[in-house]
Amino acid sequence: MTLPQPYRLGKCLLLATCSALPLAAGAEKVTYEDHVFPIFEQACTNCHNPDKKKGDLDLTSYPGTMAGGSSGKIAVPGDGGGSRLYSLITHTEEPVMPPKGDKLEKKQADVIRAWIDGGLLETKSSTAKKADRPKIELAVNVDPASKPEGPPPMPADLSLEPAVVGIRAGIVKDMAYSPWAPLLAVTGQKQVLLYNTDSLRLAGILPFPAGQPEVLSFHPSGQYLLAGGGIPGKSGTTITWEIKTGKEVVIAGKEFDSVIAAGLRPDLGGVTTGGPSRLVKLWDTQSGEQFKSIKKHTDWVTSLAYSPDGVLLATGGRGGGAYVWEAATGNEFHTLRAHQKALTAISWRADSNVLATASEDGNVIFWEMNDGKQVKKLAAHGSGVLAFDYARDGHFATSGRDKRVKIWKPDFNLKKELPAFKELVVEVAFSHDGKRLFTADYSGKLEAWDCATFAKVGELNGNPPRIADRLAWYEKELKAAPAAVKAAEEKLKASEAAVAKARQAHQDAVARRDGAKQNIARLKQELAKLGAEAKQLEARRNQLAGPRQQREKALQVAENSLNDHRQALEGARRELANAAPPANPRAEEEKKLVAEAQKCRKLSDEKPEDAGLKRRAEEAERRLADHRRNLLAANQQDDGPAKRVAELEKQLAGSEAKVAEARKAFTETDKEWQGVEKRRAEIAARRKVINPALASHAKKLPEFEKAIKPAQEAIAAREKDLPPLKKALESARNRHAALGRDQKFWMAAAVNTEARAARAEHQRLKGEQDAALAEFKELSRKLGQLRKDLEAVEDPGARKPLLEEIKVVSAKLSDIRTAIDQRAPKLAELEKKAAALKARHAELQQ
């Protein structure tokens, strides 16, 4: 795959701001002839012309510019920012151009950069040139078979007791991660700290008695860790440990100054060191002897690294030079010249195909190893790059003097820049899986960052305290932790009670509002129904008014007619009575019946609704009518007044029937009329009750409505307190639990330290015991031989020295036996103690 260029052709659109470009930005092509040569002519050709040709560079013609100078080509098509010409005119690389006076204006530099990005066009009709770059695969393909079989190597029961506890954390000189295990090595004060990159717990401490460790390097298998260092200006060496046991397996290098660059050859056959001597020294791990010294660097050797496949060795120095050597022989393979200042880091990509060099000049340069050519020149930190590290998947991280840390993608594009640091970040290192990045600043602060979220996930201690001090601190904190949990619980409980109270107050306010609304709706509905009913009643009343009046009038007419008829009948009867013979019993009876009928009728008229009076009146009138018919029959011979009376009485029943009919019609209509009037009065009375109640509810409703929002706000305010209080409680509980776990962890560490001491003492005594037993055996054999020799000698003079020697040997045997006997119980006790401590350690680790 050909590397993508960091700048697109469209970069030339920036030139729209340049007064030198009169055309529209979208159509403009930046060419040597129209745009670049005028700048060269103004600022450069006084030195770079065919006559002077300073640096063997002629800028007066396009072919001369393309040919470059004594240091090679000055521009790479498509890579304006990474081209040497741009670096020289922007004064980010030496020798600066122009050498005297101010550098080119920014817009002029932008024109030259756009010209390079656009393909180094000579004229508008020219074809853009393409970069002649080496082709490499950007994706990292690491052979899975390179991973060791079995679980990744991790420390097993290494001591966590620091060799030195400083007043404060020192500057971290180097960090290195295991290629396969969650393990990070950090230089400390006369010790190397091993941290678990997942749990961020201390996993082991490796003492470095030779002085201060300066450089760390893991073996590609992850089974071994090398540290180089020493005492500045006095001595230096390297120590290689086996990670699982912490056992020193190789001590190589005898320097007269501190080792500041070192690496373990992947085949374990050699160690390479570098430092202030400017020499690269190769040491044999079996003999410990130096077998080669390379004098190539002009200044201190500041960094070196073996390729993971073990084929090559790369070294870099303070003079800016970088070299690649054959790992086994030390023969030169490539010279890499590009940096203008000291190299601060050298790192291989996991597949060994790409080498990265970082420098104080602000650049990181990536090299392919077939021809030793640049793959990419990355301006990572303008003020200088301090640290670089490759992740196994090809991502990489840089830190610079700008106090910035950047994470980059395998294709050299920036992935993320972490927030600005307060101090210079002097070291960066990934975890084995690339999920975390670790940073160490100038103050000794170690921080862990998540490479997916870019959030800080924790810190490491570069100056860990003694285990006893840790346990004392945990004991103190654990005593205080329950109170902190209880306080957090009480605060949360009080806050939850306040929330519940606020919610109840809100519910009450809503209930009052809703109740008022329901009452208003109910009363309005009732008013509407009453209004509709009243309207119907009014319509019915209007319908009944006419017929009722008519029927009342008809009843009055009928009653008046009946009264007239009765008066006429009474007159006719009086007339008949005056003309008739003296009264007879029948006449007297008629008078009584008349009086009774009139009396009953009067009573019935006074109480027309009384059906009983009505029946009595009708019965009295019937009896009177029957009497008169009988009387009329008796007086039929008389054609005078009697006849008239008979006619009037005959007509009376019709008049009375008309009155009854009219009264019935009126009574029916009047009854409905009275019902309507009664209901209208009831509605009017109900309205008098409803209207004030409705007005009262309507008046209170805004007040109830107004109370809801503050109640809601009160809930929100109270609920706002809950998450932090819950988080605080969770944090307090988690801290309490974590304190317990950590105390148990450090109790196990203390037990392990004691067990290691017991095992070491047992091993020492066992060695002494084994040596004593061997000596006792040898002396016993010698004593036997002396006694045998004594038996063969009879001369007293000759026997005397033998006897003296036997005496001496016997005494020595006695002393050895005594020592063996005295040592035996101690060994048994130590063995028992070590076994008990091992069991206790296992128990605490559960």
Short mmCIF file of C-alpha atoms in Angstrom, two decimals, residues 261-460:
data_model
loop_
_atom_site.label_atom_id
_atom_site.label_comp_id
_atom_site.label_asym_id
_atom_site.label_seq_id
_atom_site.Cartn_x
_atom_site.Cartn_y
_atom_site.Cartn_z
CA ALA A 261 20.39 3.17 26.59
CA ALA A 262 20.28 -0.63 26.65
CA GLY A 263 18.55 -3.62 25.09
CA LEU A 264 18.45 -7.41 25.39
CA ARG A 265 18.98 -9.24 22.12
CA PRO A 266 15.90 -11.37 21.36
CA ASP A 267 18.02 -14.56 21.09
CA LEU A 268 19.25 -13.79 24.65
CA GLY A 269 22.82 -14.01 23.39
CA GLY A 270 23.74 -10.38 23.83
CA VAL A 271 23.10 -7.09 25.60
CA THR A 272 23.83 -3.71 24.06
CA THR A 273 24.55 -0.56 26.03
CA GLY A 274 25.03 3.10 25.25
CA GLY A 275 25.61 6.31 27.14
CA PRO A 276 27.87 9.31 27.63
CA SER A 277 30.88 7.43 26.21
CA ARG A 278 29.34 7.86 22.71
CA LEU A 279 30.06 4.17 22.16
CA VAL A 280 27.63 1.39 21.37
CA LYS A 281 28.88 -1.65 23.24
CA LEU A 282 27.83 -5.25 22.65
CA TRP A 283 28.17 -7.71 25.55
CA ASP A 284 28.03 -11.49 25.56
CA THR A 285 25.43 -12.71 28.06
CA GLN A 286 27.23 -15.99 28.72
CA SER A 287 30.68 -14.66 29.51
CA GLY A 288 29.67 -11.16 30.46
CA GLU A 289 32.48 -9.85 28.25
CA GLN A 290 32.28 -7.06 25.71
CA PHE A 291 32.72 -8.41 22.21
CA LYS A 292 32.29 -5.25 20.15
CA SER A 293 32.44 -1.50 20.54
CA ILE A 294 31.02 0.79 17.86
CA LYS A 295 32.32 4.33 17.60
CA LYS A 296 29.96 6.12 15.27
CA HIS A 297 27.91 8.57 17.30
CA THR A 298 29.32 12.05 17.79
CA ASP A 299 27.56 12.62 21.11
CA TRP A 300 25.91 10.61 23.87
CA VAL A 301 24.03 7.49 22.81
CA THR A 302 20.55 8.30 24.15
CA SER A 303 18.42 5.43 22.86
CA LEU A 304 18.63 2.02 21.25
CA ALA A 305 16.29 -0.85 20.49
CA TYR A 306 16.42 -4.31 18.96
CA SER A 307 13.83 -5.12 16.31
CA PRO A 308 11.25 -7.57 17.72
CA ASP A 309 12.34 -10.22 15.20
CA GLY A 310 15.91 -9.92 16.51
CA VAL A 311 17.47 -9.11 13.13
CA LEU A 312 18.42 -5.45 13.58
CA LEU A 313 19.60 -3.02 16.23
CA ALA A 314 18.83 0.70 16.02
CA THR A 315 20.72 3.36 17.97
CA GLY A 316 20.26 7.11 18.30
CA GLY A 317 22.27 9.90 19.88
CA ARG A 318 22.26 13.39 21.22
CA GLY A 319 23.95 14.55 18.03
CA GLY A 320 20.82 13.78 16.00
CA GLY A 321 22.22 10.76 14.19
CA ALA A 322 20.52 7.37 13.99
CA TYR A 323 22.03 4.11 12.81
CA VAL A 324 20.82 0.59 12.16
CA TRP A 325 23.13 -2.38 12.77
CA GLU A 326 22.99 -6.11 12.29
CA ALA A 327 21.93 -7.41 15.68
CA ALA A 328 24.26 -10.41 15.79
CA THR A 329 27.45 -8.86 14.39
CA GLY A 330 27.10 -5.13 14.99
CA ASN A 331 27.88 -4.43 11.35
CA GLU A 332 26.39 -1.20 10.00
CA PHE A 333 23.17 -1.66 8.03
CA HIS A 334 21.74 1.85 7.51
CA THR A 335 22.67 5.42 8.34
CA LEU A 336 19.57 7.51 9.00
CA ARG A 337 20.23 11.22 8.77
CA ALA A 338 17.34 13.63 9.04
CA HIS A 339 17.06 14.99 12.58
CA GLN A 340 18.66 18.29 13.49
CA LYS A 341 18.64 17.85 17.24
CA ALA A 342 19.04 15.12 19.84
CA LEU A 343 17.13 11.88 19.47
CA THR A 344 14.85 11.23 22.42
CA ALA A 345 13.37 7.87 21.43
CA ILE A 346 13.78 4.96 19.05
CA SER A 347 10.99 2.43 18.69
CA TRP A 348 10.19 -0.46 16.36
CA ARG A 349 6.76 -1.28 15.10
CA ALA A 350 5.65 -4.72 16.32
CA ASP A 351 6.17 -6.32 12.90
CA SER A 352 9.79 -5.00 12.70
CA ASN A 353 9.06 -3.36 9.32
CA VAL A 354 9.08 0.26 10.47
CA LEU A 355 11.44 2.14 12.76
CA ALA A 356 10.42 5.42 14.40
CA THR A 357 12.91 8.03 15.58
CA ALA A 358 11.78 10.98 17.72
CA SER A 359 13.81 14.12 18.27
CA GLU A 360 14.06 17.42 20.06
CA ASP A 361 13.64 19.01 16.62
CA GLY A 362 9.91 18.32 16.96
CA ASN A 363 9.71 15.57 14.37
CA VAL A 364 9.08 11.86 14.40
CA ILE A 365 10.49 10.14 11.31
CA PHE A 366 9.38 6.71 10.20
CA TRP A 367 11.84 4.57 8.25
CA GLU A 368 11.48 1.41 6.21
CA MET A 369 14.35 -1.04 6.47
CA ASN A 370 14.76 -2.30 2.91
CA ASP A 371 16.56 0.83 1.73
CA GLY A 372 16.57 2.89 4.92
CA LYS A 373 14.29 5.52 3.40
CA GLN A 374 11.82 7.79 5.09
CA VAL A 375 8.23 6.60 5.07
CA LYS A 376 6.89 9.67 6.80
CA LYS A 377 8.18 12.76 8.55
CA LEU A 378 5.67 13.86 11.16
CA ALA A 379 5.84 17.27 12.78
CA ALA A 380 4.47 16.01 16.09
CA HIS A 381 5.48 18.74 18.54
CA GLY A 382 7.05 21.94 17.25
CA SER A 383 8.93 22.61 20.48
CA GLY A 384 10.46 19.14 20.59
CA VAL A 385 9.42 15.51 21.05
CA LEU A 386 10.28 14.07 24.47
CA ALA A 387 8.79 10.58 24.30
CA PHE A 388 7.42 8.07 21.82
CA ASP A 389 5.87 4.62 22.13
CA TYR A 390 4.38 2.15 19.67
CA ALA A 391 1.32 0.04 20.53
CA ARG A 392 1.30 -3.48 19.12
CA ASP A 393 -1.51 -2.61 16.69
CA GLY A 394 0.45 0.25 15.09
CA HIS A 395 -1.05 3.17 17.02
CA PHE A 396 1.58 5.35 18.61
CA ALA A 397 1.82 8.11 21.20
CA THR A 398 4.05 11.15 21.52
CA SER A 399 4.72 13.81 24.14
CA GLY A 400 6.48 17.10 23.67
CA ARG A 401 7.87 20.19 25.27
CA ASP A 402 4.51 21.82 24.56
CA LYS A 403 3.17 19.77 27.52
CA ARG A 404 0.93 17.88 25.12
CA VAL A 405 0.35 14.16 24.64
CA LYS A 406 -1.00 12.92 21.32
CA ILE A 407 -2.32 9.53 20.24
CA TRP A 408 -1.87 8.77 16.53
CA LYS A 409 -3.44 6.26 14.17
CA PRO A 410 -1.30 3.75 12.22
CA ASP A 411 -1.78 5.88 9.11
CA PHE A 412 -0.03 8.82 10.85
CA ASN A 413 -3.22 10.82 11.32
CA LEU A 414 -3.94 12.28 14.73
CA LYS A 415 -6.51 10.31 16.69
CA LYS A 416 -6.70 12.37 19.88
CA GLU A 417 -4.81 14.96 21.83
CA LEU A 418 -5.14 14.59 25.58
CA PRO A 419 -5.89 17.65 27.73
CA ALA A 420 -2.91 19.89 28.37
CA PHE A 421 -0.65 18.80 31.23
CA LYS A 422 0.73 21.11 33.90
CA GLU A 423 4.20 19.59 33.63
CA LEU A 424 6.31 18.21 30.81
CA VAL A 425 5.38 14.61 30.06
CA VAL A 426 8.74 12.85 29.90
CA GLU A 427 7.55 9.28 29.19
CA VAL A 428 4.60 7.53 27.53
CA ALA A 429 3.81 3.82 27.29
CA PHE A 430 0.86 1.74 26.13
CA SER A 431 -0.57 -1.35 27.79
CA HIS A 432 -0.04 -4.70 26.06
CA ASP A 433 -3.49 -4.55 24.42
CA GLY A 434 -3.26 -0.88 23.49
CA LYS A 435 -6.38 -0.07 25.51
CA ARG A 436 -4.57 2.18 27.95
CA LEU A 437 -1.86 4.79 27.75
CA PHE A 438 0.39 5.68 30.67
CA THR A 439 2.05 9.06 31.08
CA ALA A 440 4.79 10.21 33.44
CA ASP A 441 5.41 13.92 33.95
CA TYR A 442 8.38 15.87 35.20
CA SER A 443 7.05 15.90 38.78
CA GLY A 444 6.95 12.09 38.87
CA LYS A 445 3.16 11.88 38.47
CA LEU A 446 2.02 8.70 36.70
CA GLU A 447 -1.42 8.64 35.11
CA ALA A 448 -3.44 6.04 33.19
CA TRP A 449 -5.73 6.98 30.27
CA ASP A 450 -8.39 5.03 28.40
CA CYS A 451 -7.53 4.98 24.68
CA ALA A 452 -11.20 4.64 23.66
CA THR A 453 -12.77 7.38 25.80
CA PHE A 454 -9.52 9.30 26.43
CA ALA A 455 -10.60 9.69 30.05
CA LYS A 456 -8.21 9.42 32.95
CA VAL A 457 -8.79 6.10 34.72
CA GLY A 458 -6.30 6.23 37.55
CA GLU A 459 -2.81 6.93 38.83
CA LEU A 460 0.26 4.91 39.73
#
